[in-house]
Tab-separated table of N, CA and C in Angstrom:
chain	number	residue	atom	x	y	z
A	1	ALA	N	-58.133	142.245	-15.058
A	1	ALA	CA	-57.492	142.583	-13.798
A	1	ALA	C	-56.765	141.365	-13.226
A	2	ALA	N	-57.411	140.207	-13.274
A	2	ALA	CA	-56.803	139.011	-12.705
A	2	ALA	C	-55.589	138.557	-13.507
A	3	VAL	N	-55.628	138.765	-14.821
A	3	VAL	CA	-54.519	138.329	-15.674
A	3	VAL	C	-53.355	139.304	-15.621
A	4	TYR	N	-53.666	140.597	-15.764
A	4	TYR	CA	-52.597	141.595	-15.866
A	4	TYR	C	-52.085	142.105	-14.522
A	5	PHE	N	-52.912	142.007	-13.492
A	5	PHE	CA	-52.514	142.484	-12.165
A	5	PHE	C	-52.818	141.421	-11.104
A	6	PRO	N	-52.206	140.240	-11.208
A	6	PRO	CA	-52.559	139.151	-10.290
A	6	PRO	C	-52.205	139.442	-8.830
A	7	ASP	N	-51.244	140.332	-8.580
A	7	ASP	CA	-50.845	140.626	-7.204
A	7	ASP	C	-51.669	141.745	-6.578
A	8	PHE	N	-52.476	142.417	-7.389
A	8	PHE	CA	-53.308	143.508	-6.885
A	8	PHE	C	-54.425	142.904	-6.035
A	9	PRO	N	-54.621	143.392	-4.810
A	9	PRO	CA	-55.587	142.776	-3.888
A	9	PRO	C	-57.008	142.656	-4.458
A	10	ALA	N	-57.461	143.612	-5.211
A	10	ALA	CA	-58.847	143.587	-5.711
A	10	ALA	C	-59.030	142.642	-6.896
A	11	SER	N	-57.945	142.163	-7.490
A	11	SER	CA	-58.086	141.323	-8.682
A	11	SER	C	-58.805	140.006	-8.367
A	12	LYS	N	-58.592	139.465	-7.174
A	12	LYS	CA	-59.292	138.231	-6.795
A	12	LYS	C	-60.805	138.477	-6.679
A	13	ASP	N	-61.161	139.646	-6.152
A	13	ASP	CA	-62.580	139.989	-6.038
A	13	ASP	C	-63.204	140.168	-7.420
A	14	VAL	N	-62.462	140.786	-8.325
A	14	VAL	CA	-62.959	140.991	-9.689
A	14	VAL	C	-63.135	139.641	-10.378
A	15	ALA	N	-62.167	138.751	-10.216
A	15	ALA	CA	-62.259	137.425	-10.836
A	15	ALA	C	-63.449	136.649	-10.277
A	16	LYS	N	-63.678	136.742	-8.964
A	16	LYS	CA	-64.822	136.047	-8.368
A	16	LYS	C	-66.137	136.638	-8.865
A	17	ALA	N	-66.207	137.962	-8.959
A	17	ALA	CA	-67.426	138.611	-9.444
A	17	ALA	C	-67.707	138.214	-10.899
A	18	ALA	N	-66.663	138.140	-11.718
A	18	ALA	CA	-66.828	137.742	-13.112
A	18	ALA	C	-67.316	136.291	-13.202
A	19	ALA	N	-66.728	135.395	-12.407
A	19	ALA	CA	-67.150	133.990	-12.405
A	19	ALA	C	-68.592	133.856	-11.922
A	20	ASP	N	-68.966	134.643	-10.910
A	20	ASP	CA	-70.343	134.603	-10.408
A	20	ASP	C	-71.325	135.105	-11.471
A	21	SER	N	-70.958	136.161	-12.176
A	21	SER	CA	-71.816	136.687	-13.243
A	21	SER	C	-71.962	135.666	-14.368
A	22	PHE	N	-70.856	135.028	-14.710
A	22	PHE	CA	-70.878	133.993	-15.747
A	22	PHE	C	-71.807	132.854	-15.331
A	23	ALA	N	-71.668	132.381	-14.098
A	23	ALA	CA	-72.512	131.295	-13.605
A	23	ALA	C	-73.980	131.713	-13.562
A	24	ASN	N	-74.251	132.939	-13.155
A	24	ASN	CA	-75.619	133.437	-13.083
A	24	ASN	C	-76.272	133.475	-14.462
A	25	LEU	N	-75.467	133.735	-15.479
A	25	LEU	CA	-75.977	133.766	-16.845
A	25	LEU	C	-76.560	132.412	-17.244
A	26	TYR	N	-75.990	131.334	-16.716
A	26	TYR	CA	-76.426	129.986	-17.077
A	26	TYR	C	-77.300	129.309	-16.029
A	27	LEU	N	-77.151	129.724	-14.762
A	27	LEU	CA	-77.869	129.045	-13.684
A	27	LEU	C	-78.883	129.936	-12.984
A	28	GLY	N	-78.871	131.214	-13.283
A	28	GLY	CA	-79.757	132.156	-12.608
A	28	GLY	C	-81.192	132.080	-13.090
A	29	GLU	N	-82.027	132.932	-12.490
A	29	GLU	CA	-83.456	132.949	-12.796
A	29	GLU	C	-83.756	133.255	-14.253
A	30	LYS	N	-82.945	134.078	-14.876
A	30	LYS	CA	-83.218	134.498	-16.252
A	30	LYS	C	-82.373	133.740	-17.271
A	31	ALA	N	-81.827	132.605	-16.869
A	31	ALA	CA	-80.956	131.828	-17.757
A	31	ALA	C	-81.682	131.389	-19.025
A	32	ASP	N	-82.961	131.057	-18.891
A	32	ASP	CA	-83.710	130.579	-20.055
A	32	ASP	C	-84.097	131.702	-21.012
A	33	ASP	N	-83.875	132.957	-20.604
A	33	ASP	CA	-84.170	134.076	-21.492
A	33	ASP	C	-83.116	134.229	-22.591
A	34	VAL	N	-81.954	133.650	-22.371
A	34	VAL	CA	-80.880	133.689	-23.367
A	34	VAL	C	-81.067	132.500	-24.299
A	35	SER	N	-81.095	132.751	-25.601
A	35	SER	CA	-81.305	131.651	-26.546
A	35	SER	C	-80.159	130.646	-26.453
A	36	PRO	N	-80.435	129.391	-26.761
A	36	PRO	CA	-79.372	128.380	-26.704
A	36	PRO	C	-78.165	128.722	-27.582
A	37	VAL	N	-78.403	129.296	-28.742
A	37	VAL	CA	-77.295	129.650	-29.641
A	37	VAL	C	-76.451	130.762	-29.022
A	38	LYS	N	-77.121	131.752	-28.455
A	38	LYS	CA	-76.387	132.843	-27.807
A	38	LYS	C	-75.654	132.335	-26.564
A	39	ALA	N	-76.295	131.435	-25.822
A	39	ALA	CA	-75.650	130.865	-24.634
A	39	ALA	C	-74.379	130.120	-25.029
A	40	LEU	N	-74.430	129.379	-26.134
A	40	LEU	CA	-73.245	128.665	-26.613
A	40	LEU	C	-72.162	129.641	-27.043
A	41	ALA	N	-72.543	130.690	-27.756
A	41	ALA	CA	-71.563	131.680	-28.210
A	41	ALA	C	-70.894	132.375	-27.020
A	42	LEU	N	-71.676	132.738	-26.020
A	42	LEU	CA	-71.108	133.383	-24.834
A	42	LEU	C	-70.210	132.426	-24.060
A	43	TYR	N	-70.627	131.177	-23.991
A	43	TYR	CA	-69.818	130.174	-23.298
A	43	TYR	C	-68.471	130.012	-24.001
A	44	SER	N	-68.506	129.922	-25.310
A	44	SER	CA	-67.272	129.745	-26.080
A	44	SER	C	-66.355	130.960	-25.956
A	45	GLU	N	-66.934	132.145	-25.981
A	45	GLU	CA	-66.148	133.380	-25.947
A	45	GLU	C	-65.561	133.661	-24.559
A	46	PHE	N	-66.317	133.355	-23.524
A	46	PHE	CA	-65.902	133.727	-22.168
A	46	PHE	C	-65.693	132.514	-21.257
A	47	GLN	N	-65.294	131.398	-21.837
A	47	GLN	CA	-65.121	130.161	-21.091
A	47	GLN	C	-64.100	130.304	-19.961
A	48	ASP	N	-63.153	131.205	-20.112
A	48	ASP	CA	-62.143	131.379	-19.060
A	48	ASP	C	-62.730	131.981	-17.785
A	49	LEU	N	-63.964	132.455	-17.851
A	49	LEU	CA	-64.614	133.013	-16.663
A	49	LEU	C	-65.424	131.975	-15.882
A	50	GLU	N	-65.556	130.795	-16.437
A	50	GLU	CA	-66.403	129.808	-15.777
A	50	GLU	C	-65.824	129.418	-14.417
A	51	PRO	N	-66.713	129.181	-13.468
A	51	PRO	CA	-66.246	128.746	-12.147
A	51	PRO	C	-65.749	127.307	-12.214
A	52	ALA	N	-65.045	126.904	-11.208
A	52	ALA	CA	-64.529	125.533	-11.165
A	52	ALA	C	-65.496	124.628	-10.416
A	53	GLY	N	-65.290	123.331	-10.572
A	53	GLY	CA	-66.006	122.349	-9.765
A	53	GLY	C	-67.450	122.134	-10.147
A	54	GLY	N	-68.274	121.998	-9.121
A	54	GLY	CA	-69.678	121.647	-9.293
A	54	GLY	C	-70.478	122.650	-10.098
A	55	ARG	N	-70.229	123.939	-9.879
A	55	ARG	CA	-70.974	124.944	-10.659
A	55	ARG	C	-70.627	124.843	-12.135
A	56	ARG	N	-69.366	124.573	-12.451
A	56	ARG	CA	-68.963	124.416	-13.843
A	56	ARG	C	-69.715	123.243	-14.457
A	57	ASP	N	-69.753	122.131	-13.747
A	57	ASP	CA	-70.446	120.953	-14.259
A	57	ASP	C	-71.935	121.228	-14.462
A	58	GLN	N	-72.557	121.965	-13.549
A	58	GLN	CA	-73.971	122.336	-13.694
A	58	GLN	C	-74.184	123.175	-14.941
A	59	ILE	N	-73.302	124.142	-15.170
A	59	ILE	CA	-73.409	125.017	-16.342
A	59	ILE	C	-73.340	124.181	-17.612
A	60	VAL	N	-72.362	123.308	-17.687
A	60	VAL	CA	-72.175	122.497	-18.890
A	60	VAL	C	-73.370	121.571	-19.100
A	61	ARG	N	-73.860	120.927	-18.026
A	61	ARG	CA	-75.030	120.043	-18.153
A	61	ARG	C	-76.238	120.800	-18.688
A	62	LYS	N	-76.484	121.961	-18.124
A	62	LYS	CA	-77.645	122.741	-18.553
A	62	LYS	C	-77.479	123.214	-19.992
A	63	LEU	N	-76.278	123.633	-20.353
A	63	LEU	CA	-76.029	124.084	-21.723
A	63	LEU	C	-76.205	122.921	-22.705
A	64	ILE	N	-75.717	121.754	-22.359
A	64	ILE	CA	-75.889	120.575	-23.218
A	64	ILE	C	-77.371	120.289	-23.423
A	65	ASP	N	-78.144	120.299	-22.345
A	65	ASP	CA	-79.584	120.044	-22.450
A	65	ASP	C	-80.265	121.066	-23.354
A	66	ARG	N	-79.866	122.321	-23.217
A	66	ARG	CA	-80.471	123.368	-24.045
A	66	ARG	C	-80.098	123.196	-25.514
A	67	LEU	N	-78.861	122.795	-25.783
A	67	LEU	CA	-78.432	122.585	-27.171
A	67	LEU	C	-79.168	121.404	-27.791
A	68	VAL	N	-79.352	120.340	-27.018
A	68	VAL	CA	-80.082	119.178	-27.519
A	68	VAL	C	-81.528	119.560	-27.815
A	69	SER	N	-82.110	120.419	-26.993
A	69	SER	CA	-83.511	120.801	-27.177
A	69	SER	C	-83.757	121.538	-28.485
A	70	VAL	N	-82.714	122.137	-29.057
A	70	VAL	CA	-82.864	122.823	-30.350
A	70	VAL	C	-82.088	122.090	-31.445
A	71	ASP	N	-81.778	120.817	-31.197
A	71	ASP	CA	-81.161	119.932	-32.176
A	71	ASP	C	-79.765	120.375	-32.623
A	72	LEU	N	-79.015	120.971	-31.709
A	72	LEU	CA	-77.608	121.307	-31.983
A	72	LEU	C	-76.752	120.188	-31.386
A	73	LEU	N	-76.881	119.010	-31.994
A	73	LEU	CA	-76.277	117.811	-31.441
A	73	LEU	C	-74.755	117.801	-31.554
A	74	ASP	N	-74.212	118.343	-32.633
A	74	ASP	CA	-72.742	118.381	-32.770
A	74	ASP	C	-72.115	119.197	-31.646
A	75	GLN	N	-72.705	120.358	-31.369
A	75	GLN	CA	-72.172	121.227	-30.324
A	75	GLN	C	-72.350	120.605	-28.946
A	76	ALA	N	-73.510	120.010	-28.707
A	76	ALA	CA	-73.759	119.356	-27.419
A	76	ALA	C	-72.797	118.183	-27.225
A	77	THR	N	-72.567	117.431	-28.282
A	77	THR	CA	-71.661	116.288	-28.214
A	77	THR	C	-70.241	116.733	-27.908
A	78	ALA	N	-69.806	117.808	-28.553
A	78	ALA	CA	-68.443	118.314	-28.310
A	78	ALA	C	-68.269	118.737	-26.853
A	79	LEU	N	-69.249	119.443	-26.312
A	79	LEU	CA	-69.179	119.857	-24.907
A	79	LEU	C	-69.152	118.654	-23.974
A	80	LEU	N	-70.025	117.687	-24.245
A	80	LEU	CA	-70.103	116.513	-23.379
A	80	LEU	C	-68.838	115.670	-23.487
A	81	GLU	N	-68.290	115.558	-24.677
A	81	GLU	CA	-67.059	114.778	-24.825
A	81	GLU	C	-65.918	115.411	-24.029
A	82	ASP	N	-65.807	116.740	-24.071
A	82	ASP	CA	-64.784	117.422	-23.267
A	82	ASP	C	-65.019	117.159	-21.781
A	83	GLN	N	-66.263	117.223	-21.384
A	83	GLN	CA	-66.624	116.989	-19.983
A	83	GLN	C	-66.211	115.578	-19.558
A	84	VAL	N	-66.528	114.603	-20.387
A	84	VAL	CA	-66.220	113.202	-20.077
A	84	VAL	C	-64.718	112.971	-20.019
A	85	ARG	N	-64.001	113.500	-20.989
A	85	ARG	CA	-62.560	113.245	-21.082
A	85	ARG	C	-61.748	113.986	-20.014
A	86	ASN	N	-62.222	115.171	-19.614
A	86	ASN	CA	-61.383	116.025	-18.780
A	86	ASN	C	-61.907	116.357	-17.393
A	87	HIS	N	-63.184	116.109	-17.122
A	87	HIS	CA	-63.730	116.613	-15.860
A	87	HIS	C	-64.488	115.589	-15.025
A	88	LEU	N	-65.005	114.543	-15.626
A	88	LEU	CA	-65.848	113.607	-14.885
A	88	LEU	C	-65.066	112.380	-14.439
A	89	THR	N	-65.472	111.846	-13.295
A	89	THR	CA	-64.890	110.607	-12.772
A	89	THR	C	-66.010	109.770	-12.157
A	90	GLY	N	-65.717	108.516	-11.901
A	90	GLY	CA	-66.657	107.641	-11.200
A	90	GLY	C	-67.986	107.490	-11.919
A	91	ARG	N	-69.047	107.492	-11.125
A	91	ARG	CA	-70.392	107.305	-11.688
A	91	ARG	C	-70.801	108.449	-12.606
A	92	ASP	N	-70.288	109.653	-12.334
A	92	ASP	CA	-70.589	110.770	-13.232
A	92	ASP	C	-70.019	110.501	-14.628
A	93	LYS	N	-68.855	109.881	-14.676
A	93	LYS	CA	-68.258	109.551	-15.972
A	93	LYS	C	-69.068	108.456	-16.664
A	94	VAL	N	-69.577	107.498	-15.900
A	94	VAL	CA	-70.432	106.451	-16.482
A	94	VAL	C	-71.663	107.099	-17.110
A	95	ARG	N	-72.306	107.989	-16.353
A	95	ARG	CA	-73.497	108.676	-16.881
A	95	ARG	C	-73.141	109.517	-18.102
A	96	GLY	N	-72.004	110.210	-18.022
A	96	GLY	CA	-71.581	111.068	-19.129
A	96	GLY	C	-71.309	110.294	-20.405
A	97	THR	N	-70.599	109.167	-20.305
A	97	THR	CA	-70.322	108.383	-21.509
A	97	THR	C	-71.598	107.757	-22.066
A	98	THR	N	-72.522	107.406	-21.188
A	98	THR	CA	-73.803	106.859	-21.634
A	98	THR	C	-74.595	107.919	-22.385
A	99	GLN	N	-74.630	109.134	-21.833
A	99	GLN	CA	-75.330	110.225	-22.511
A	99	GLN	C	-74.634	110.568	-23.824
A	100	LEU	N	-73.308	110.519	-23.843
A	100	LEU	CA	-72.561	110.794	-25.070
A	100	LEU	C	-72.915	109.770	-26.150
A	101	ALA	N	-73.012	108.514	-25.773
A	101	ALA	CA	-73.409	107.477	-26.733
A	101	ALA	C	-74.809	107.750	-27.269
A	102	LEU	N	-75.723	108.130	-26.391
A	102	LEU	CA	-77.088	108.434	-26.809
A	102	LEU	C	-77.112	109.611	-27.779
A	103	LEU	N	-76.382	110.675	-27.462
A	103	LEU	CA	-76.336	111.831	-28.357
A	103	LEU	C	-75.777	111.450	-29.728
A	104	ARG	N	-74.750	110.637	-29.728
A	104	ARG	CA	-74.171	110.221	-31.009
A	104	ARG	C	-75.149	109.354	-31.799
A	105	LEU	N	-75.897	108.508	-31.126
A	105	LEU	CA	-76.918	107.730	-31.832
A	105	LEU	C	-77.998	108.642	-32.399
A	106	MET	N	-78.408	109.624	-31.613
A	106	MET	CA	-79.401	110.584	-32.103
A	106	MET	C	-78.890	111.336	-33.326
A	107	ASN	N	-77.589	111.514	-33.401
A	107	ASN	CA	-76.952	112.252	-34.497
A	107	ASN	C	-76.478	111.308	-35.604
A	108	ARG	N	-76.954	110.062	-35.572
A	108	ARG	CA	-76.641	109.049	-36.584
A	108	ARG	C	-75.146	108.773	-36.707
A	109	GLN	N	-74.493	108.658	-35.549
A	109	GLN	CA	-73.067	108.357	-35.487
A	109	GLN	C	-72.871	107.098	-34.641
A	110	ALA	N	-73.266	105.963	-35.212
A	110	ALA	CA	-73.231	104.702	-34.470
A	110	ALA	C	-71.816	104.315	-34.049
A	111	GLU	N	-70.849	104.515	-34.933
A	111	GLU	CA	-69.454	104.183	-34.583
A	111	GLU	C	-68.989	105.048	-33.409
A	112	GLY	N	-69.364	106.330	-33.423
A	112	GLY	CA	-69.012	107.221	-32.321
A	112	GLY	C	-69.690	106.810	-31.022
A	113	ALA	N	-70.921	106.313	-31.132
A	113	ALA	CA	-71.624	105.831	-29.942
A	113	ALA	C	-70.896	104.639	-29.339
A	114	LEU	N	-70.453	103.730	-30.198
A	114	LEU	CA	-69.694	102.580	-29.705
A	114	LEU	C	-68.388	103.029	-29.059
A	115	ALA	N	-67.739	104.023	-29.654
A	115	ALA	CA	-66.494	104.546	-29.073
A	115	ALA	C	-66.753	105.142	-27.691
A	116	ALA	N	-67.873	105.837	-27.523
A	116	ALA	CA	-68.214	106.413	-26.220
A	116	ALA	C	-68.450	105.302	-25.193
A	117	LEU	N	-69.127	104.244	-25.615
A	117	LEU	CA	-69.400	103.132	-24.707
A	117	LEU	C	-68.139	102.339	-24.378
A	118	ASP	N	-67.125	102.450	-25.233
A	118	ASP	CA	-65.863	101.751	-24.993
A	118	ASP	C	-64.898	102.542	-24.108
A	119	MET	N	-65.221	103.787	-23.785
A	119	MET	CA	-64.353	104.580	-22.914
A	119	MET	C	-64.269	103.917	-21.542
A	120	ASP	N	-63.103	103.981	-20.940
A	120	ASP	CA	-62.887	103.368	-19.628
A	120	ASP	C	-63.634	104.165	-18.556
A	121	VAL	N	-64.550	103.502	-17.888
A	121	VAL	CA	-65.317	104.142	-16.817
A	121	VAL	C	-65.142	103.420	-15.489
A	122	GLY	N	-64.263	102.441	-15.458
A	122	GLY	CA	-64.056	101.685	-14.232
A	122	GLY	C	-65.100	100.598	-14.078
A	123	ASN	N	-65.155	100.031	-12.879
A	123	ASN	CA	-66.053	98.903	-12.612
A	123	ASN	C	-67.299	99.276	-11.828
A	124	ASP	N	-67.402	100.505	-11.363
A	124	ASP	CA	-68.531	100.925	-10.539
A	124	ASP	C	-69.673	101.424	-11.422
A	125	VAL	N	-70.296	100.483	-12.154
A	125	VAL	CA	-71.396	100.822	-13.050
A	125	VAL	C	-72.688	100.286	-12.445
A	126	PRO	N	-73.607	101.185	-12.065
A	126	PRO	CA	-74.877	100.724	-11.500
A	126	PRO	C	-75.630	99.835	-12.502
A	127	ALA	N	-76.406	98.902	-11.996
A	127	ALA	CA	-77.100	97.924	-12.837
A	127	ALA	C	-77.987	98.587	-13.890
A	128	ASP	N	-78.723	99.636	-13.500
A	128	ASP	CA	-79.613	100.277	-14.471
A	128	ASP	C	-78.823	100.921	-15.611
A	129	LEU	N	-77.689	101.524	-15.292
A	129	LEU	CA	-76.855	102.119	-16.335
A	129	LEU	C	-76.178	101.046	-17.182
A	130	ALA	N	-75.805	99.955	-16.572
A	130	ALA	CA	-75.193	98.853	-17.332
A	130	ALA	C	-76.176	98.322	-18.367
A	131	ARG	N	-77.429	98.151	-17.956
A	131	ARG	CA	-78.460	97.681	-18.888
A	131	ARG	C	-78.704	98.702	-19.995
A	132	GLN	N	-78.764	99.976	-19.626
A	132	GLN	CA	-78.979	101.031	-20.625
A	132	GLN	C	-77.813	101.073	-21.612
A	133	ARG	N	-76.599	100.929	-21.116
A	133	ARG	CA	-75.412	100.940	-21.984
A	133	ARG	C	-75.433	99.739	-22.935
A	134	GLN	N	-75.874	98.600	-22.437
A	134	GLN	CA	-75.965	97.405	-23.267
A	134	GLN	C	-76.994	97.613	-24.383
A	135	GLU	N	-78.117	98.216	-24.052
A	135	GLU	CA	-79.152	98.467	-25.053
A	135	GLU	C	-78.692	99.505	-26.073
A	136	LEU	N	-77.965	100.528	-25.629
A	136	LEU	CA	-77.416	101.505	-26.570
A	136	LEU	C	-76.404	100.843	-27.502
A	137	ARG	N	-75.587	99.948	-26.949
A	137	ARG	CA	-74.615	99.223	-27.768
A	137	ARG	C	-75.350	98.378	-28.816
A	138	ALA	N	-76.423	97.722	-28.411
A	138	ALA	CA	-77.197	96.905	-29.356
A	138	ALA	C	-77.792	97.778	-30.459
A	139	ARG	N	-78.293	98.937	-30.084
A	139	ARG	CA	-78.856	99.836	-31.100
A	139	ARG	C	-77.762	100.298	-32.065
A	140	ALA	N	-76.595	100.632	-31.545
A	140	ALA	CA	-75.490	101.074	-32.402
A	140	ALA	C	-75.047	99.945	-33.332
A	141	LEU	N	-74.968	98.737	-32.798
A	141	LEU	CA	-74.594	97.594	-33.637
A	141	LEU	C	-75.616	97.383	-34.745
A	142	THR	N	-76.886	97.561	-34.433
A	142	THR	CA	-77.933	97.454	-35.445
A	142	THR	C	-77.734	98.508	-36.530
A	143	ASP	N	-77.399	99.711	-36.113
A	143	ASP	CA	-77.222	100.810	-37.069
A	143	ASP	C	-76.049	100.582	-38.017
A	144	ILE	N	-75.077	99.771	-37.603
A	144	ILE	CA	-73.955	99.473	-38.499
A	144	ILE	C	-74.090	98.064	-39.093
A	145	ASN	N	-75.326	97.571	-39.108
A	145	ASN	CA	-75.666	96.295	-39.748
A	145	ASN	C	-74.987	95.083	-39.127
A	146	LYS	N	-74.826	95.097	-37.824
A	146	LYS	CA	-74.341	93.922	-37.100
A	146	LYS	C	-75.485	93.392	-36.237
A	147	VAL	N	-76.581	93.075	-36.927
A	147	VAL	CA	-77.819	92.687	-36.264
A	147	VAL	C	-77.663	91.433	-35.407
A	148	PRO	N	-77.010	90.369	-35.895
A	148	PRO	CA	-76.869	89.189	-35.024
A	148	PRO	C	-76.133	89.511	-33.719
A	149	ASP	N	-75.109	90.359	-33.791
A	149	ASP	CA	-74.386	90.754	-32.579
A	149	ASP	C	-75.296	91.548	-31.641
A	150	ALA	N	-76.102	92.424	-32.223
A	150	ALA	CA	-77.017	93.237	-31.413
A	150	ALA	C	-78.034	92.362	-30.703
A	151	LEU	N	-78.621	91.415	-31.428
A	151	LEU	CA	-79.620	90.532	-30.824
A	151	LEU	C	-78.995	89.635	-29.759
A	152	ALA	N	-77.777	89.171	-30.005
A	152	ALA	CA	-77.090	88.332	-29.017
A	152	ALA	C	-76.811	89.108	-27.739
A	153	LEU	N	-76.532	90.387	-27.887
A	153	LEU	CA	-76.208	91.228	-26.733
A	153	LEU	C	-77.393	91.379	-25.782
A	154	ILE	N	-78.600	91.424	-26.330
A	154	ILE	CA	-79.777	91.630	-25.485
A	154	ILE	C	-80.620	90.361	-25.346
A	155	GLU	N	-80.055	89.249	-25.742
A	155	GLU	CA	-80.777	87.977	-25.732
A	155	GLU	C	-81.350	87.623	-24.359
A	156	ASN	N	-80.595	87.838	-23.300
A	156	ASN	CA	-81.036	87.453	-21.954
A	156	ASN	C	-81.653	88.604	-21.163
A	157	ASP	N	-81.839	89.731	-21.821
A	157	ASP	CA	-82.440	90.896	-21.165
A	157	ASP	C	-83.950	90.810	-21.334
A	158	ASN	N	-84.656	90.640	-20.226
A	158	ASN	CA	-86.111	90.485	-20.278
A	158	ASN	C	-86.864	91.766	-19.939
A	159	SER	N	-86.162	92.884	-19.944
A	159	SER	CA	-86.822	94.150	-19.618
A	159	SER	C	-87.728	94.597	-20.767
A	160	VAL	N	-88.639	95.478	-20.450
A	160	VAL	CA	-89.552	96.024	-21.455
A	160	VAL	C	-88.762	96.789	-22.521
A	161	ASP	N	-87.753	97.537	-22.087
A	161	ASP	CA	-86.951	98.299	-23.042
A	161	ASP	C	-86.231	97.380	-24.018
A	162	ALA	N	-85.699	96.274	-23.533
A	162	ALA	CA	-85.019	95.319	-24.415
A	162	ALA	C	-86.008	94.681	-25.388
A	163	ALA	N	-87.213	94.398	-24.916
A	163	ALA	CA	-88.237	93.824	-25.799
A	163	ALA	C	-88.596	94.816	-26.906
A	164	ARG	N	-88.738	96.076	-26.535
A	164	ARG	CA	-89.022	97.104	-27.553
A	164	ARG	C	-87.883	97.204	-28.561
A	165	LEU	N	-86.667	97.140	-28.048
A	165	LEU	CA	-85.505	97.210	-28.928
A	165	LEU	C	-85.465	96.003	-29.861
A	166	ARG	N	-85.713	94.814	-29.333
A	166	ARG	CA	-85.752	93.616	-30.174
A	166	ARG	C	-86.811	93.758	-31.259
A	167	ALA	N	-87.979	94.215	-30.879
A	167	ALA	CA	-89.062	94.405	-31.846
A	167	ALA	C	-88.656	95.407	-32.918
A	168	ASP	N	-88.015	96.488	-32.503
A	168	ASP	CA	-87.564	97.502	-33.455
A	168	ASP	C	-86.518	96.930	-34.407
A	169	ILE	N	-85.602	96.132	-33.869
A	169	ILE	CA	-84.563	95.520	-34.712
A	169	ILE	C	-85.218	94.599	-35.744
A	170	TYR	N	-86.131	93.745	-35.289
A	170	TYR	CA	-86.805	92.838	-36.218
A	170	TYR	C	-87.612	93.622	-37.260
A	171	TRP	N	-88.268	94.664	-36.816
A	171	TRP	CA	-89.082	95.479	-37.721
A	171	TRP	C	-88.207	96.118	-38.795
A	172	ARG	N	-87.076	96.680	-38.378
A	172	ARG	CA	-86.170	97.318	-39.337
A	172	ARG	C	-85.588	96.302	-40.320
A	173	GLN	N	-85.458	95.053	-39.869
A	173	GLN	CA	-84.929	93.991	-40.731
A	173	GLN	C	-86.039	93.331	-41.571
A	174	ARG	N	-87.262	93.795	-41.386
A	174	ARG	CA	-88.438	93.245	-42.075
A	174	ARG	C	-88.654	91.762	-41.746
A	175	ASP	N	-88.266	91.428	-40.524
A	175	ASP	CA	-88.481	90.073	-40.017
A	175	ASP	C	-89.810	90.102	-39.264
A	176	TRP	N	-90.890	90.050	-40.044
A	176	TRP	CA	-92.222	90.275	-39.492
A	176	TRP	C	-92.627	89.201	-38.486
A	177	ASP	N	-92.233	87.958	-38.722
A	177	ASP	CA	-92.617	86.876	-37.808
A	177	ASP	C	-92.063	87.122	-36.418
A	178	ASN	N	-90.753	87.386	-36.329
A	178	ASN	CA	-90.142	87.631	-35.013
A	178	ASN	C	-90.630	88.941	-34.400
A	179	ALA	N	-90.848	89.943	-35.232
A	179	ALA	CA	-91.383	91.220	-34.713
A	179	ALA	C	-92.756	90.983	-34.092
A	180	ALA	N	-93.587	90.195	-34.751
A	180	ALA	CA	-94.937	89.912	-34.247
A	180	ALA	C	-94.861	89.148	-32.922
A	181	LYS	N	-93.929	88.187	-32.821
A	181	LYS	CA	-93.774	87.429	-31.576
A	181	LYS	C	-93.403	88.350	-30.419
A	182	VAL	N	-92.493	89.280	-30.672
A	182	VAL	CA	-92.062	90.199	-29.608
A	182	VAL	C	-93.210	91.145	-29.256
A	183	PHE	N	-93.902	91.654	-30.258
A	183	PHE	CA	-95.025	92.559	-29.991
A	183	PHE	C	-96.128	91.849	-29.215
A	184	ALA	N	-96.320	90.567	-29.492
A	184	ALA	CA	-97.361	89.810	-28.784
A	184	ALA	C	-97.008	89.703	-27.315
């Protein structure tokens, strides 16, 4: 109705009702009753019905989480990459690129994780996210056998997470002496 009869007064109501139904499918009380695979298929087929703005972002976030929960990392990554490139700005974009890097690392795509971390997110990066991004970068560098670069990146980070990462790097390199020092 909205496409073929845009001037018809009821078409706006029909379009709003369709968008509300679409949003309810993903955000409503029974959203978890739809399997993640079916939710992805419906999203792909009827994406033109999605609402704009905040509700759209909520739908995509929830769908990404559901896809990750069943190990559909390629599909979750594709959705998140579209979100990052086309819909997010500011701190939301920082969080999105950080999550994208994490998903790519989980999917054994270290180069892709580095590419996500290299996306322009501006200068408004909260300290906790900056540290997390640095640790993800170190993990990705380790995965592509740039261990000295990874260790140099987290050299001055005294957080527990950085210590665990250092220990993991040493362990993977079979550098038992340094791994033992970090574990101690």
